[in-house]
Short mmCIF file of C-alpha atoms and ligand atoms in Angstrom, two decimals:
data_model
loop_
_atom_site.label_atom_id
_atom_site.label_comp_id
_atom_site.label_asym_id
_atom_site.label_seq_id
_atom_site.Cartn_x
_atom_site.Cartn_y
_atom_site.Cartn_z
CA MET A 1 15.63 0.59 -20.87
CA HIS A 2 17.83 -2.64 -19.79
CA GLU A 3 16.98 -4.74 -17.86
CA GLU A 4 19.41 -5.34 -15.74
CA THR A 5 18.89 -8.91 -13.77
CA HIS A 6 17.06 -8.43 -10.18
CA PRO A 7 18.39 -10.40 -7.73
CA LEU A 8 14.58 -11.48 -6.70
CA ASP A 9 13.93 -12.96 -10.35
CA ASP A 10 15.82 -16.00 -9.78
CA PRO A 11 14.05 -18.70 -7.91
CA ALA A 12 17.34 -19.96 -6.21
CA THR A 13 17.29 -16.37 -3.66
CA ASP A 14 16.36 -16.21 -0.87
CA PRO A 15 13.69 -13.33 -0.59
CA PHE A 16 14.27 -12.56 3.13
CA GLU A 17 17.46 -11.95 2.93
CA VAL A 18 17.30 -9.84 -0.51
CA ALA A 19 14.24 -8.13 2.53
CA GLN A 20 17.49 -8.42 5.03
CA THR A 21 20.01 -6.54 2.93
CA ALA A 22 17.85 -3.86 2.04
CA ALA A 23 17.37 -3.41 5.32
CA ALA A 24 20.20 -2.60 5.86
CA ASP A 25 21.26 -1.12 3.18
CA ILE A 26 18.72 1.64 4.54
CA ALA A 27 19.70 1.71 7.18
CA ARG A 28 22.93 2.59 6.73
CA LEU A 29 21.81 5.29 3.87
CA THR A 30 19.40 6.81 6.34
CA GLY A 31 21.85 6.41 9.85
CA VAL A 32 18.75 4.70 11.76
CA ALA A 33 19.07 1.34 12.60
CA GLN A 34 15.40 0.67 13.63
CA HIS A 35 12.46 1.89 12.24
CA ASP A 36 9.27 1.11 14.49
CA ILE A 37 6.08 2.05 11.51
CA ALA A 38 5.93 1.54 7.51
CA LEU A 39 3.62 3.73 5.28
CA THR A 40 3.50 3.28 1.87
CA LEU A 41 2.21 5.88 -0.60
CA GLY A 42 -0.44 5.05 -2.47
CA SER A 43 -1.61 6.95 -5.55
CA GLY A 44 -2.66 10.15 -3.73
CA TRP A 45 -0.94 9.93 -1.41
CA GLY A 46 2.03 11.69 -2.17
CA LYS A 47 2.50 14.36 0.22
CA ALA A 48 0.82 12.17 3.22
CA ALA A 49 3.82 11.63 4.56
CA GLU A 50 5.14 15.49 4.99
CA LEU A 51 2.98 16.52 8.10
CA ILE A 52 3.82 13.28 9.80
CA GLY A 53 7.51 13.95 11.35
CA GLU A 54 10.85 15.75 10.10
CA THR A 55 11.85 14.08 7.69
CA THR A 56 15.65 13.49 8.11
CA ALA A 57 16.79 11.20 5.25
CA THR A 58 15.72 10.46 1.48
CA LEU A 59 16.40 7.86 -1.22
CA ASP A 60 16.55 6.87 -4.01
CA ALA A 61 14.45 3.76 -3.98
CA THR A 62 17.51 2.61 -6.91
CA GLU A 63 19.80 2.98 -3.67
CA VAL A 64 18.36 0.30 -2.10
CA THR A 65 19.10 -3.30 -2.67
CA GLY A 66 15.55 -4.91 -4.70
CA PHE A 67 14.02 -2.00 -5.40
CA SER A 68 12.69 -0.41 -8.86
CA LYS A 69 11.82 3.00 -10.20
CA PRO A 70 7.64 3.17 -10.59
CA ALA A 71 6.32 2.35 -13.15
CA LEU A 72 3.73 5.59 -13.59
CA ALA A 73 3.18 8.98 -13.30
CA GLY A 74 1.39 9.96 -9.83
CA HIS A 75 3.76 7.28 -7.29
CA VAL A 76 7.13 9.07 -6.13
CA GLY A 77 9.60 7.06 -6.37
CA SER A 78 11.77 7.81 -3.17
CA ILE A 79 12.71 6.15 0.44
CA ARG A 80 12.12 8.37 3.35
CA SER A 81 12.72 8.89 7.33
CA ILE A 82 11.15 10.35 8.77
CA LEU A 83 11.10 11.06 12.82
CA THR A 84 7.62 11.81 14.69
CA PRO A 85 6.87 15.26 17.35
CA ASP A 86 6.61 11.99 19.58
CA GLY A 87 10.05 10.08 18.55
CA LYS A 88 8.86 7.08 16.16
CA ARG A 89 10.71 6.54 12.82
CA VAL A 90 8.12 5.90 9.77
CA LEU A 91 9.75 4.72 6.92
CA VAL A 92 8.36 6.31 4.42
CA ILE A 93 7.73 4.60 0.70
CA GLY A 94 6.39 5.81 -2.12
CA ALA A 95 8.47 2.71 -4.59
CA ARG A 96 5.22 -0.17 -4.87
CA THR A 97 6.06 -1.87 -7.52
CA HIS A 98 2.33 -2.98 -8.54
CA TYR A 99 1.30 -6.74 -9.39
CA TYR A 100 0.43 -5.41 -12.92
CA GLU A 101 4.12 -4.37 -14.35
CA GLY A 102 4.66 -8.32 -14.41
CA HIS A 103 7.23 -8.69 -12.48
CA GLY A 104 6.20 -11.58 -10.18
CA VAL A 105 4.40 -10.87 -6.35
CA ARG A 106 8.40 -11.59 -4.72
CA ARG A 107 8.90 -7.76 -6.27
CA VAL A 108 5.56 -6.47 -5.57
CA VAL A 109 5.96 -7.79 -1.79
CA HIS A 110 9.87 -6.41 -1.52
CA SER A 111 9.44 -3.42 -0.05
CA VAL A 112 6.94 -5.17 2.70
CA ARG A 113 9.41 -7.81 3.66
CA THR A 114 12.51 -5.22 4.31
CA ALA A 115 10.14 -2.81 5.99
CA ALA A 116 9.37 -5.72 8.45
CA ALA A 117 13.96 -6.31 8.52
CA THR A 118 14.00 -2.96 9.52
CA GLY A 119 12.24 -3.83 12.52
CA ALA A 120 8.76 -1.81 11.39
CA LYS A 121 5.74 -3.07 13.41
CA ILE A 122 2.89 -1.81 12.38
CA MET A 123 2.77 -1.58 8.30
CA VAL A 124 0.43 0.90 6.78
CA LEU A 125 -0.82 0.56 3.01
CA THR A 126 -2.27 2.97 1.58
CA ASN A 127 -3.65 3.33 -1.85
CA GLY A 128 -6.71 4.41 -4.28
CA ALA A 129 -9.47 3.17 -5.62
CA GLY A 130 -12.21 3.13 -7.35
CA GLY A 131 -15.18 2.91 -4.60
CA ILE A 132 -18.65 0.74 -5.15
CA LYS A 133 -21.11 2.23 -2.00
CA THR A 134 -23.30 4.80 -4.25
CA SER A 135 -22.55 6.92 -0.33
CA TRP A 136 -19.00 7.34 -1.24
CA THR A 137 -17.95 10.08 -2.90
CA PRO A 138 -14.50 10.27 -4.79
CA GLY A 139 -11.41 12.36 -2.93
CA GLN A 140 -13.13 9.81 0.75
CA PRO A 141 -10.18 8.25 2.14
CA VAL A 142 -11.96 4.98 3.62
CA LEU A 143 -10.77 1.90 5.85
CA ILE A 144 -10.15 -1.51 4.56
CA SER A 145 -12.09 -4.06 7.13
CA ASP A 146 -9.82 -7.42 4.57
CA HIS A 147 -10.48 -8.25 1.35
CA ILE A 148 -10.79 -10.77 -1.88
CA ASN A 149 -7.56 -11.47 -3.42
CA LEU A 150 -8.54 -11.41 -7.04
CA THR A 151 -5.38 -11.71 -8.22
CA ALA A 152 -5.03 -16.24 -7.36
CA ASP A 153 -1.67 -14.97 -7.08
CA SER A 154 0.49 -14.94 -2.97
CA PRO A 155 3.60 -14.46 -1.81
CA LEU A 156 4.35 -17.38 0.62
CA GLU A 157 6.05 -19.49 -1.71
CA GLY A 158 5.72 -23.44 -0.50
CA ALA A 159 3.38 -25.36 1.58
CA THR A 160 2.86 -22.26 3.99
CA PHE A 161 -0.71 -22.10 5.47
CA ILE A 162 -0.68 -18.69 7.18
CA ASP A 163 -4.13 -17.39 9.18
CA LEU A 164 -5.32 -13.66 7.43
CA THR A 165 -8.10 -14.05 10.26
CA ASP A 166 -7.95 -9.92 11.30
CA LEU A 167 -5.42 -8.69 8.78
CA TYR A 168 -6.38 -4.96 8.70
CA SER A 169 -6.23 -5.29 12.53
CA SER A 170 -9.32 -3.78 13.63
CA ARG A 171 -7.71 -2.78 16.94
CA LEU A 172 -5.51 -0.44 14.20
CA ARG A 173 -9.04 0.67 12.66
CA GLU A 174 -10.27 1.45 16.11
CA LEU A 175 -6.92 3.64 16.85
CA ALA A 176 -7.52 5.30 13.39
CA ARG A 177 -10.99 6.27 14.65
CA THR A 178 -10.02 8.39 17.29
CA VAL A 179 -8.80 10.80 14.71
CA ASP A 180 -11.85 10.82 12.76
CA PRO A 181 -14.36 8.89 14.14
CA THR A 182 -16.55 9.04 10.61
CA LEU A 183 -13.83 7.07 8.68
CA ASP A 184 -15.86 4.56 6.53
CA ASP A 185 -14.36 0.90 6.56
CA GLY A 186 -14.72 -1.79 3.56
CA VAL A 187 -13.62 -4.98 1.27
CA TYR A 188 -10.95 -4.48 -1.14
CA CYS A 189 -11.10 -6.64 -4.15
CA GLN A 190 -7.77 -6.20 -5.45
CA PHE A 191 -8.15 -7.03 -9.37
CA ARG A 192 -4.43 -8.06 -11.36
CA GLY A 193 -4.49 -4.61 -13.86
CA PRO A 194 -3.66 -2.49 -15.32
CA HIS A 195 -6.99 -2.36 -17.12
CA TYR A 196 -9.94 -0.59 -14.78
CA GLU A 197 -13.10 -3.13 -14.08
CA THR A 198 -15.22 -3.80 -16.40
CA PRO A 199 -19.15 -2.75 -15.11
CA ALA A 200 -19.68 -6.62 -14.81
CA GLU A 201 -16.64 -7.33 -13.02
CA VAL A 202 -17.03 -4.43 -10.25
CA GLN A 203 -20.56 -6.55 -10.07
CA MET A 204 -19.23 -9.51 -8.88
CA ALA A 205 -16.90 -8.20 -6.75
CA LYS A 206 -19.63 -6.25 -4.54
CA THR A 207 -22.50 -9.59 -5.03
CA ILE A 208 -19.23 -11.81 -3.64
CA GLY A 209 -18.19 -8.47 -0.77
CA GLY A 210 -16.35 -6.57 -2.21
CA HIS A 211 -16.98 -2.22 -1.71
CA ILE A 212 -13.08 -1.17 -3.30
CA VAL A 213 -11.85 -2.58 -6.09
CA GLY A 214 -7.63 -1.41 -6.63
CA MET A 215 -5.14 -2.96 -8.00
CA SER A 216 -2.29 -3.34 -4.85
CA THR A 217 -2.16 -3.99 -0.82
CA ALA A 218 -3.84 -7.61 -0.51
CA LEU A 219 -0.11 -9.02 -2.27
CA GLU A 220 1.34 -7.33 -0.05
CA ALA A 221 -0.66 -7.59 3.46
CA ILE A 222 -0.33 -11.11 2.98
CA ALA A 223 2.66 -10.49 3.42
CA ALA A 224 2.88 -8.51 5.78
CA ARG A 225 0.79 -10.66 7.84
CA GLN A 226 3.35 -13.60 7.09
CA ALA A 227 6.37 -10.91 8.20
CA GLY A 228 4.45 -10.52 11.76
CA MET A 229 3.37 -6.70 11.23
CA GLU A 230 0.45 -5.75 12.14
CA ILE A 231 -1.85 -3.45 9.47
CA LEU A 232 -3.78 -0.51 8.47
CA GLY A 233 -4.68 0.18 5.74
CA PHE A 234 -6.76 2.90 3.93
CA SER A 235 -7.96 3.71 0.08
CA LEU A 236 -8.95 7.03 -1.29
CA ILE A 237 -11.83 6.55 -2.87
CA THR A 238 -10.79 9.15 -5.99
CA ASN A 239 -13.59 7.28 -8.52
CA LEU A 240 -17.42 5.46 -8.25
CA ALA A 241 -16.93 1.70 -9.50
CA ALA A 242 -16.61 1.07 -13.28
CA GLY A 243 -20.66 0.89 -14.23
CA ILE A 244 -21.18 2.60 -10.51
CA GLN A 245 -20.14 6.35 -11.87
CA THR A 246 -22.68 6.27 -15.59
CA THR A 247 -18.73 7.76 -17.12
CA PRO A 248 -15.50 6.35 -18.28
CA LEU A 249 -13.53 6.08 -15.84
CA SER A 250 -9.57 7.66 -16.08
CA HIS A 251 -5.94 7.82 -15.04
CA GLN A 252 -5.81 11.44 -15.07
CA GLU A 253 -9.48 12.03 -13.09
CA VAL A 254 -8.42 9.46 -10.16
CA LEU A 255 -4.62 11.73 -11.02
CA GLU A 256 -7.07 14.55 -10.30
CA ALA A 257 -8.99 12.99 -7.23
CA GLY A 258 -5.78 12.09 -5.31
CA ARG A 259 -4.32 16.21 -5.32
CA GLU A 260 -7.46 17.55 -4.07
CA ALA A 261 -8.12 14.78 -1.36
CA GLU A 262 -4.48 15.70 -0.32
CA PRO A 263 -4.38 18.43 1.56
CA VAL A 264 -7.60 16.12 4.28
CA ILE A 265 -6.02 13.25 3.81
CA SER A 266 -2.33 14.10 4.65
CA ASP A 267 -3.71 15.38 7.52
CA LEU A 268 -5.57 12.31 8.88
CA LEU A 269 -2.62 10.48 7.95
CA ALA A 270 0.41 12.23 10.08
CA ARG A 271 -3.00 12.37 12.56
CA VAL A 272 -3.50 8.53 13.14
CA ILE A 273 0.15 7.95 12.27
CA GLY A 274 0.32 10.56 15.42
CA VAL A 275 -1.98 7.62 17.62
CA LEU A 276 -0.77 4.26 16.53
N1 LIG B 1 -9.85 0.37 -10.20
C1 LIG B 1 -8.98 -0.54 -10.54
N2 LIG B 1 -7.83 0.66 -9.83
C2 LIG B 1 -8.88 1.71 -9.51
C3 LIG B 1 -9.58 2.21 -9.78
C4 LIG B 1 -10.50 1.56 -9.84
O1 LIG B 1 -11.94 1.99 -10.20
N3 LIG B 1 -9.37 3.84 -9.25
C5 LIG B 1 -8.49 4.02 -9.03
N4 LIG B 1 -7.33 2.70 -9.22
#
């Protein structure tokens, strides 16, 4: 496919201005001037939006400045505006750009910066990931308590020193646990991917304090903090990480675990959004 020039690829472009333009596109196309909460749907979470409330507008991601089509099956490609029963406006982003696509970190965090520019104060980041804790089973959702960014990259440019303490808000995790007190949590390690980790890398992640391995979220969380948003992170454990489970990993397995878990995690996510 012919790759058109992308507004974020010129280093002279201000990524926050592009996000402002994208937010204006969303306001115009949805008819909703301000959103309260933004939600990024990772693999397995695709249907989770449906129970949150009434979808008042669905946009193709390509209609919004700076967004691209998702690279992969299992990712949705749409942006929706949802009205919850208690009157909150939720921006549901089904179009995540992954770091492994190689388009640079500005494109990865554009959705988060756009969400902030639409007015969202809370960023809910979800993903499908591998689990390191042997007490976990595929299909189980867990809260992200912190992260280890193994991409050696950052969405921050220049001398922008930002505190990342309590990045995954303990206040929001407590609220989530009012809905499901059994929710476990763990430290998310973002690897670059797109290959899955080697068993040795999983052991390294475990040794340095990680419990969840995946290919998204950490860079987005940093950008969300920079934008002043409060962050809630959920991982759907689609498989035990390489070497923890004895069978080889496959994208098919990840998708299937997501499909099977869908009804349960959709219900969970909708109820959690309801208490935020
Ligand atoms: N590792 C990295 N990313 C993933 C995994 C995994 O085991 N499962 C789903 N996404």
